Coordinates of C-alpha atoms and ligand atoms in Angstrom, one line a residue:
M1 CA -13.4 28.2 0.0
N2 CA -15.4 28.8 -3.2
D3 CA -12.3 30.2 -4.9
V4 CA -10.5 27.0 -4.1
L5 CA -13.2 24.7 -5.4
D6 CA -13.6 26.8 -8.5
Y7 CA -9.9 26.7 -9.1
L8 CA -10.0 22.9 -8.8
K9 CA -12.9 22.7 -11.3
T10 CA -11.4 24.9 -14.0
N11 CA -7.9 23.3 -13.9
Q12 CA -8.8 19.6 -14.2
P13 CA -7.4 19.1 -17.7
R14 CA -4.0 20.5 -16.8
F15 CA -4.0 18.5 -13.5
V16 CA -4.6 15.3 -15.5
E17 CA -1.8 16.2 -17.9
E18 CA 0.6 16.8 -15.0
L19 CA -0.4 13.5 -13.4
C20 CA 0.4 11.8 -16.7
E21 CA 3.8 13.3 -16.7
L22 CA 4.4 11.9 -13.2
L23 CA 3.2 8.5 -14.3
R24 CA 5.7 8.3 -17.1
F25 CA 8.5 7.7 -14.6
P26 CA 9.1 4.0 -14.3
S27 CA 9.8 4.4 -10.5
I28 CA 9.9 0.7 -9.6
S29 CA 11.7 0.5 -6.2
A30 CA 12.1 -3.2 -6.2
Q31 CA 14.3 -3.3 -9.4
P32 CA 17.8 -1.9 -8.9
Q33 CA 18.1 -0.9 -12.6
H34 CA 15.5 1.8 -12.0
K35 CA 17.4 3.7 -9.3
K36 CA 17.9 6.6 -11.7
D37 CA 14.2 6.7 -12.6
L38 CA 13.3 7.0 -9.0
R39 CA 15.7 9.9 -8.6
A40 CA 14.4 11.6 -11.7
C41 CA 10.8 11.1 -10.4
A42 CA 11.7 12.6 -7.1
A43 CA 13.5 15.6 -8.8
W44 CA 10.4 16.2 -10.9
L45 CA 8.3 16.2 -7.8
V46 CA 10.5 18.8 -6.1
Q47 CA 10.3 21.1 -9.1
H48 CA 6.6 20.6 -9.2
C49 CA 6.1 21.4 -5.5
R50 CA 8.2 24.5 -6.0
R51 CA 6.1 25.6 -8.9
I52 CA 2.9 25.4 -6.9
G53 CA 4.3 27.5 -4.1
L54 CA 5.8 24.9 -1.6
N55 CA 9.3 25.0 -0.1
A56 CA 10.5 21.7 -1.4
E57 CA 13.8 19.8 -1.1
L58 CA 15.2 16.5 -2.2
C59 CA 16.6 14.5 0.7
P60 CA 19.0 11.7 -0.2
T61 CA 18.8 8.5 1.8
P62 CA 20.8 5.2 1.5
G63 CA 18.0 4.1 -0.7
H64 CA 15.7 6.2 -2.8
P65 CA 15.3 10.0 -2.1
I66 CA 12.6 11.5 0.1
V67 CA 10.8 14.6 -1.1
L68 CA 9.9 17.1 1.7
A69 CA 7.6 20.0 0.7
R70 CA 6.2 22.5 3.1
T71 CA 3.6 25.2 2.9
P72 CA 5.1 28.7 3.6
R73 CA 5.0 29.1 7.4
R74 CA 2.8 31.9 8.7
A75 CA 3.1 33.6 12.0
G76 CA 1.0 32.2 14.9
V77 CA 0.5 28.8 16.2
R78 CA -1.5 26.6 13.8
P79 CA -2.0 22.9 13.5
H80 CA 0.6 21.1 11.5
Y81 CA -0.3 18.0 9.5
L82 CA 1.9 15.7 7.4
V83 CA 0.6 14.4 4.1
Y84 CA 2.4 11.2 3.2
G85 CA 2.6 9.5 -0.2
H86 CA 4.9 7.2 -2.1
Y87 CA 6.1 7.8 -5.7
D88 CA 7.5 4.3 -6.1
V89 CA 5.5 1.6 -7.8
Q90 CA 5.2 -2.1 -8.0
P91 CA 6.9 -4.0 -10.9
P92 CA 4.6 -3.9 -13.9
E93 CA 5.2 -7.5 -15.1
P94 CA 3.8 -9.4 -16.9
F95 CA 3.9 -6.8 -19.7
D96 CA 1.8 -8.7 -22.2
L97 CA -1.3 -8.5 -20.1
W98 CA -1.4 -4.7 -20.3
N99 CA -3.8 -3.2 -22.8
S100 CA -1.5 -0.1 -23.0
P101 CA 2.1 0.1 -21.8
P102 CA 2.3 0.6 -18.0
F103 CA 4.4 3.8 -18.3
E104 CA 2.5 5.4 -21.2
P105 CA -0.5 6.8 -19.3
T106 CA -3.7 6.3 -21.4
I107 CA -7.2 7.6 -20.8
R108 CA -10.2 5.5 -21.7
G109 CA -13.5 7.0 -20.6
R110 CA -13.0 8.4 -17.0
Q111 CA -10.2 5.8 -16.3
L112 CA -6.5 6.7 -16.4
F113 CA -4.4 3.6 -17.0
A114 CA -0.8 3.4 -15.8
R115 CA 1.3 1.6 -13.2
G116 CA 1.1 3.8 -10.1
A117 CA -2.0 5.6 -11.2
A118 CA -3.9 4.7 -8.1
D119 CA -1.1 3.3 -6.0
N120 CA 0.0 5.9 -5.2
K121 CA 0.8 8.8 -7.6
G122 CA -2.8 9.8 -8.4
Q123 CA -3.8 9.7 -4.8
F124 CA -1.2 11.9 -3.3
F125 CA -1.3 14.2 -6.3
A126 CA -4.9 15.0 -5.4
H127 CA -3.6 16.5 -2.2
L128 CA -0.9 18.5 -4.0
K129 CA -3.5 20.0 -6.3
A130 CA -5.8 21.0 -3.4
V131 CA -2.9 22.8 -1.7
E132 CA -2.0 24.4 -5.1
A133 CA -5.6 25.7 -5.2
Y134 CA -5.2 27.4 -1.8
L135 CA -1.8 28.9 -2.7
K136 CA -2.7 30.1 -6.2
T137 CA -6.0 31.7 -5.1
S138 CA -4.3 33.3 -2.0
T139 CA -6.8 31.6 0.2
S140 CA -5.5 31.3 3.7
L141 CA -4.8 27.6 4.5
P142 CA -5.9 27.0 8.1
C143 CA -3.1 24.4 8.7
D144 CA 0.6 24.1 8.1
L145 CA 1.3 21.2 5.9
T146 CA 4.4 19.1 5.2
F147 CA 4.4 16.6 2.3
V148 CA 6.5 13.6 2.9
L149 CA 6.8 11.6 -0.4
E150 CA 9.0 8.5 -0.3
G151 CA 10.3 6.1 -2.9
E152 CA 10.5 2.8 -0.9
E153 CA 7.0 2.1 0.3
E154 CA 6.6 -0.9 -1.9
T155 CA 9.8 -2.5 -0.5
G156 CA 9.1 -1.8 3.2
S157 CA 10.1 1.9 3.8
A158 CA 13.6 1.0 5.1
S159 CA 15.0 4.6 4.8
L160 CA 11.9 6.5 6.0
T161 CA 12.0 5.2 9.6
P162 CA 15.5 6.6 10.4
F163 CA 14.5 9.7 8.5
L164 CA 11.6 10.3 10.8
R165 CA 13.8 9.8 13.8
A166 CA 16.4 12.2 12.5
H167 CA 13.8 14.9 11.5
R168 CA 11.6 14.3 14.5
R169 CA 11.6 18.1 15.5
E170 CA 10.6 19.6 12.2
L171 CA 8.1 16.8 11.5
R172 CA 6.4 17.3 14.9
C173 CA 2.7 17.5 14.0
D174 CA -0.9 17.0 15.0
G175 CA -1.6 14.1 12.7
V176 CA -0.8 12.4 9.4
V177 CA -3.1 12.2 6.4
I178 CA -2.6 9.5 3.8
S179 CA -4.6 8.6 0.7
D180 CA -3.2 5.2 -0.2
T181 CA -6.1 2.9 0.6
G182 CA -9.4 2.2 -1.1
I183 CA -13.1 2.8 -1.0
P184 CA -15.8 0.1 -1.6
K185 CA -17.3 2.0 -4.5
K186 CA -17.6 5.5 -5.9
N187 CA -20.7 6.4 -4.0
L188 CA -19.3 4.9 -0.8
P189 CA -16.3 7.0 0.5
A190 CA -14.5 5.5 3.5
L191 CA -12.1 6.1 6.3
T192 CA -9.8 3.2 7.0
Y193 CA -9.2 2.6 10.7
A194 CA -7.1 -0.6 10.4
L195 CA -4.4 -1.9 8.2
R196 CA -2.7 -5.3 8.3
G197 CA 1.0 -5.6 9.1
I198 CA 3.4 -7.7 7.2
A199 CA 6.4 -10.1 7.6
A200 CA 8.4 -11.1 4.5
L201 CA 10.9 -13.9 4.0
E202 CA 12.5 -16.1 1.4
V203 CA 13.1 -19.8 1.9
T204 CA 15.5 -21.8 -0.3
L205 CA 16.0 -25.6 -0.2
R206 CA 19.3 -26.9 -1.7
G207 CA 19.7 -30.5 -2.8
P208 CA 22.5 -31.7 -5.2
S209 CA 25.4 -29.4 -5.9
R210 CA 24.1 -29.0 -9.5
D211 CA 21.1 -29.8 -11.7
L212 CA 21.2 -33.6 -12.4
H213 CA 19.9 -35.8 -15.2
S214 CA 16.6 -37.0 -13.7
G215 CA 16.8 -40.3 -15.5
L216 CA 20.3 -41.2 -14.1
F217 CA 19.8 -39.8 -10.6
G218 CA 16.1 -39.3 -10.1
G219 CA 15.0 -41.7 -7.3
S220 CA 18.3 -41.6 -5.4
V221 CA 18.2 -37.9 -4.3
E222 CA 15.6 -35.6 -2.9
N223 CA 14.0 -33.3 -5.5
P224 CA 14.2 -29.8 -3.8
A225 CA 11.1 -28.6 -5.7
M226 CA 9.1 -31.5 -4.4
A227 CA 10.5 -31.1 -0.9
L228 CA 9.6 -27.4 -0.9
S229 CA 6.1 -28.1 -2.2
Q230 CA 5.5 -30.6 0.6
L231 CA 7.1 -28.3 3.2
L232 CA 4.9 -25.4 2.2
A233 CA 1.8 -27.6 2.0
K234 CA 2.2 -28.3 5.7
L235 CA 1.9 -24.6 6.5
R236 CA -1.9 -24.7 6.4
D237 CA -4.4 -27.2 7.6
A238 CA -7.8 -28.5 6.3
K239 CA -9.6 -25.5 7.9
G240 CA -7.4 -23.0 6.0
R241 CA -5.6 -22.1 9.2
V242 CA -1.9 -21.4 9.3
T243 CA -0.1 -24.1 11.3
I244 CA 2.8 -22.1 12.7
P245 CA 2.7 -22.7 16.5
G246 CA 1.5 -19.5 18.2
F247 CA 0.5 -17.8 15.0
Y248 CA -2.9 -16.8 16.2
E249 CA -1.9 -16.2 19.8
D250 CA -2.1 -12.4 19.9
V251 CA -4.8 -11.8 17.3
V252 CA -7.4 -9.4 18.5
A253 CA -10.9 -10.6 17.5
L254 CA -13.4 -8.5 15.6
T255 CA -16.0 -7.0 17.9
P256 CA -19.6 -8.0 17.3
L257 CA -20.3 -4.4 16.2
E258 CA -17.5 -4.6 13.6
R259 CA -18.8 -7.9 12.2
K260 CA -22.2 -6.3 11.9
Q261 CA -20.8 -3.3 10.1
L262 CA -18.9 -5.5 7.7
R263 CA -22.0 -7.3 6.7
R264 CA -23.5 -3.9 5.6
L265 CA -20.8 -3.4 3.0
P266 CA -22.0 -3.8 -0.6
G267 CA -21.4 -6.9 -2.8
T268 CA -22.1 -10.6 -2.5
E269 CA -19.8 -13.6 -2.3
K270 CA -20.9 -14.5 -5.8
S271 CA -20.1 -11.2 -7.4
Y272 CA -16.8 -11.2 -5.6
R273 CA -16.0 -14.7 -6.9
R274 CA -16.8 -13.6 -10.5
F275 CA -14.8 -10.4 -10.1
L276 CA -11.8 -12.4 -9.1
G277 CA -12.3 -15.1 -11.8
V278 CA -11.9 -18.0 -9.3
P279 CA -14.1 -21.2 -9.5
Q280 CA -14.6 -21.0 -5.7
L281 CA -13.6 -18.7 -2.9
Y282 CA -11.1 -20.1 -0.3
G283 CA -10.1 -19.1 3.2
E284 CA -10.1 -19.7 6.9
K285 CA -13.3 -21.5 8.0
G286 CA -15.7 -19.5 10.1
F287 CA -15.1 -16.1 8.6
A288 CA -16.5 -14.1 5.7
S289 CA -14.3 -12.9 2.9
T290 CA -14.4 -9.3 4.2
E291 CA -13.2 -10.6 7.6
R292 CA -10.5 -12.9 6.1
T293 CA -9.0 -10.1 4.1
T294 CA -8.9 -7.5 6.8
A295 CA -9.0 -8.8 10.3
R296 CA -7.4 -12.3 9.9
P297 CA -3.7 -13.0 9.4
T298 CA -2.6 -15.0 6.3
F299 CA 0.4 -16.9 4.9
E300 CA 1.0 -16.3 1.2
I301 CA 3.5 -17.6 -1.4
N302 CA 4.2 -14.6 -3.6
G303 CA 6.7 -16.4 -5.9
L304 CA 7.9 -20.0 -6.3
T305 CA 10.9 -20.9 -8.4
S306 CA 12.8 -24.0 -9.2
G307 CA 14.3 -25.9 -12.1
Y308 CA 14.0 -25.1 -15.8
Q309 CA 11.7 -22.2 -16.7
G310 CA 12.5 -21.8 -20.4
E311 CA 10.6 -23.2 -23.4
G312 CA 10.2 -26.9 -23.9
G313 CA 11.3 -29.5 -21.4
K314 CA 14.4 -30.4 -19.6
T315 CA 14.7 -33.6 -17.6
I316 CA 16.5 -32.6 -14.5
V317 CA 16.4 -32.9 -10.7
P318 CA 16.9 -29.2 -9.9
A319 CA 19.7 -28.2 -7.5
W320 CA 17.4 -25.8 -5.5
A321 CA 13.9 -24.4 -5.0
R322 CA 12.9 -21.1 -3.6
A323 CA 9.7 -19.4 -2.3
K324 CA 9.1 -15.8 -1.6
I325 CA 6.7 -15.5 1.2
T326 CA 4.8 -12.8 3.0
M327 CA 2.4 -13.1 6.0
R328 CA -0.2 -10.5 6.6
L329 CA -0.6 -9.7 10.3
V330 CA -3.4 -8.1 12.3
A331 CA -3.6 -6.4 15.7
N332 CA -1.8 -7.3 18.0
Q333 CA 0.6 -9.6 16.2
Q334 CA 4.3 -8.6 16.2
P335 CA 6.3 -9.1 13.0
E336 CA 9.5 -10.1 14.9
K337 CA 7.7 -12.7 17.0
I338 CA 5.9 -14.2 14.0
M339 CA 9.1 -14.2 12.0
K340 CA 10.9 -16.1 14.8
A341 CA 8.1 -18.7 15.1
T342 CA 7.9 -19.1 11.3
V343 CA 11.7 -19.7 10.9
A344 CA 11.6 -22.3 13.7
W345 CA 8.6 -24.0 12.2
L346 CA 10.1 -24.2 8.7
R347 CA 13.4 -25.6 10.1
Q348 CA 11.5 -28.1 12.2
L349 CA 9.4 -29.3 9.2
C350 CA 12.3 -29.4 6.7
P351 CA 13.4 -33.0 5.8
P352 CA 17.1 -34.0 6.4
T353 CA 17.5 -34.6 2.6
V354 CA 18.0 -30.9 1.8
H355 CA 19.7 -27.8 3.2
I356 CA 17.4 -25.0 4.2
E357 CA 18.3 -21.3 4.0
I358 CA 15.9 -18.7 5.3
S359 CA 16.4 -14.9 4.8
A360 CA 14.1 -12.6 6.7
G361 CA 12.9 -9.5 4.7
H362 CA 11.0 -6.4 5.7
G363 CA 8.4 -6.3 8.4
A364 CA 5.7 -3.9 9.6
P365 CA 3.3 -4.0 12.5
P366 CA -0.4 -3.9 11.9
Y367 CA -2.4 -0.7 12.6
L368 CA -5.7 -0.2 14.4
I369 CA -7.2 2.9 15.8
E370 CA -10.4 3.7 17.7
P371 CA -12.3 5.6 15.0
T372 CA -14.1 8.0 17.4
G373 CA -11.8 11.0 17.9
A374 CA -12.4 14.6 16.7
Q375 CA -9.9 14.2 13.8
V376 CA -11.8 11.2 12.5
Q377 CA -15.1 13.1 12.7
A378 CA -13.6 16.1 10.9
A379 CA -12.3 13.7 8.1
L380 CA -15.7 12.1 7.8
R381 CA -17.3 15.6 7.3
A382 CA -14.8 16.4 4.5
L383 CA -15.5 13.0 2.9
R384 CA -19.2 13.4 3.1
T385 CA -19.2 16.9 1.4
A386 CA -16.6 16.0 -1.2
F387 CA -18.1 12.7 -2.4
R388 CA -21.7 13.8 -1.6
Y389 CA -22.4 10.4 0.0
E390 CA -22.3 9.1 3.6
P391 CA -18.8 7.6 4.4
V392 CA -18.2 4.3 6.0
L393 CA -15.5 3.1 8.5
I394 CA -13.6 0.1 7.2
R395 CA -10.6 -2.1 8.0
E396 CA -8.3 -2.9 5.0
G397 CA -6.0 -5.8 4.3
G398 CA -3.1 -4.0 2.7
S399 CA -0.1 -2.6 4.6
I400 CA 1.5 0.8 4.7
P401 CA 4.7 0.1 6.8
I402 CA 5.3 3.6 8.0
V403 CA 2.0 4.3 9.7
S404 CA 3.0 2.5 12.9
D405 CA 6.2 4.5 12.9
F406 CA 4.3 7.8 12.7
K407 CA 2.7 6.7 15.9
R408 CA 5.8 5.3 17.5
I409 CA 8.2 8.1 16.5
L410 CA 6.0 11.2 16.1
G411 CA 3.3 10.1 18.5
V412 CA 0.4 10.8 16.1
D413 CA -2.4 8.9 14.5
T414 CA -2.9 8.6 10.8
L415 CA -6.1 9.4 8.9
L416 CA -6.3 6.9 6.0
L417 CA -8.5 8.5 3.4
G418 CA -8.2 6.3 0.3
L419 CA -9.4 7.1 -3.2
A420 CA -8.8 3.8 -5.0
L421 CA -11.6 1.6 -6.2
P422 CA -11.6 -2.3 -5.8
N423 CA -11.2 -2.6 -9.6
D424 CA -8.3 -0.2 -9.9
N425 CA -6.0 -3.2 -10.3
I426 CA -3.3 -2.0 -8.0
H427 CA -0.3 -4.4 -8.1
S428 CA -1.9 -6.1 -11.2
P429 CA -1.8 -5.5 -14.9
N430 CA -3.9 -2.5 -16.2
E431 CA -3.7 -0.5 -13.0
K432 CA -5.9 2.6 -13.3
F433 CA -7.3 5.6 -11.4
D434 CA -10.8 6.9 -11.8
L435 CA -10.7 10.6 -12.6
D436 CA -13.9 11.1 -10.6
C437 CA -12.0 9.8 -7.6
F438 CA -9.2 12.1 -8.5
T439 CA -11.5 15.2 -8.5
A440 CA -13.4 14.1 -5.4
G441 CA -10.0 13.5 -3.7
Q442 CA -9.0 17.1 -4.4
R443 CA -12.2 18.4 -3.0
M444 CA -11.9 16.2 0.1
S445 CA -8.4 17.5 0.7
A446 CA -9.4 21.1 0.2
L447 CA -12.3 20.7 2.7
L448 CA -10.2 18.6 5.2
W449 CA -7.9 21.4 6.4
P450 CA -10.6 23.8 7.7
E451 CA -12.4 20.8 9.3
L452 CA -9.2 19.6 11.0
A453 CA -8.4 23.2 12.1
K454 CA -11.7 23.3 13.9
T455 CA -10.7 20.4 16.1
E456 CA -8.0 22.4 17.8
Ligands
BES1 N1 -1.4 1.2 -1.2 C1 -0.9 0.0 -0.7 C2 -1.5 -0.5 0.5 C3 -3.0 -0.6 0.6 C4 -3.8 -0.8 -0.6 C5 -3.7 -0.6 1.8 C6 -5.2 -0.9 -0.6 C7 -5.1 -0.7 1.8 C8 -5.8 -0.9 0.7 C9 0.6 0.0 -0.6 O1 1.2 0.7 -1.6 C10 1.1 -1.4 -0.6 O2 0.9 -2.1 -1.6 N2 1.9 -1.7 0.4 C11 2.6 -3.0 0.4 C12 3.6 -2.9 1.5 C13 4.6 -4.0 1.6 C14 5.3 -4.3 0.3 C15 5.6 -3.8 2.7 C16 1.6 -4.1 0.6 O3 0.6 -4.0 1.3 O4 1.9 -5.2 0.0
ZN2 ZN1 1.2 -0.8 -3.3

């Protein structure tokens, strides 16, 4: 093990350079014009995996390719773990808020700035570097590993689910390891035992057959932007609760023990408010922010479009208005059931003065495990040694659509061992990754495999 850790220590500058190479690909899965960049990024990863000694292949899908990379198989029965990551990133817009261009990685102090630095390229790269250390120092790796790196996580992982089904045999494993979540701070490593699910939809209200002069026609027809605003405003009540009938029906409440643990996390409501730049926090009455963002479901408008968006003014009644919406779901809510209830509620609330169109998008169930098993204990030991601090168990509010499929299709739990800090700006301008988290992540990964092997 010392050889492995020494190898990691001496090779940091090269690792950072390689990560920068990976970060230069604008692998934005949501934008069709970047399809080639995703392919190029996946091809780079295949080459890189081969260079560090893995058997790697590029697997085409109807969407973006999946990279599969395995450690050379040895004789004997050994535990097999999947390491999942995603090489696609969120759109970097708005560009003008970036201090350095999103796809020109820039280091300031110990921070590496680039879109995808923390979410998720830097995090899964830490695992690749740990495996490289084993292979290049000829240290025997106590587990077989298969890396599954996909390019559609940020759009709902549509191709990976059928891929898991089709490759069920070769992907049979004892568990999945993912670093694509966060930690409360550098000296507080964490294992995430719950993620929220998600249900996405777009709603469009159509009024007149074209944009109209608002002086000539305003007052005689519905304004779709106004109708949409009023419609959406009805989706939450004065207590900050979502009004969709049955929305909270299946929600599993936090246990008293969980609520107590949450209160032990660092930070105050005031520092949180300052960090976010809001005049006041807002949310469902009766819950703390840490509860609202992890264990309570939400309804969010992600985008709202109507009428003239260019410079200056334009006096029109717009022909249509559209909202992009996602709901975050918690255990035991089901995306399909929530989607159905939402569509019915929107239709019911829609005034007869406009046409309503609703298109359902991706959905993913929430994830919640009992963090008491042997694998969790093994992971906590690796975290403790790598970070040199006592780890905490946390729930997180983000979603990783594929984790519930790992359970459903492969029958295994996922260890969520995140490396991102709260101020890493994932999905925001100036995303970054802390290089101390990068190195700690590599150590954690290196230490994890012997710990997991012990649980057999
Ligand atoms: N890495 C995030 C998820 C995450 C971040 C979980 C921090 C916990 C803590 C992931 O890349 C992500 O952003 N997922 C999307 C999925 C969605 C588009 C289907 C999300 O949560 O919005
Ligand atoms: Zn993300």
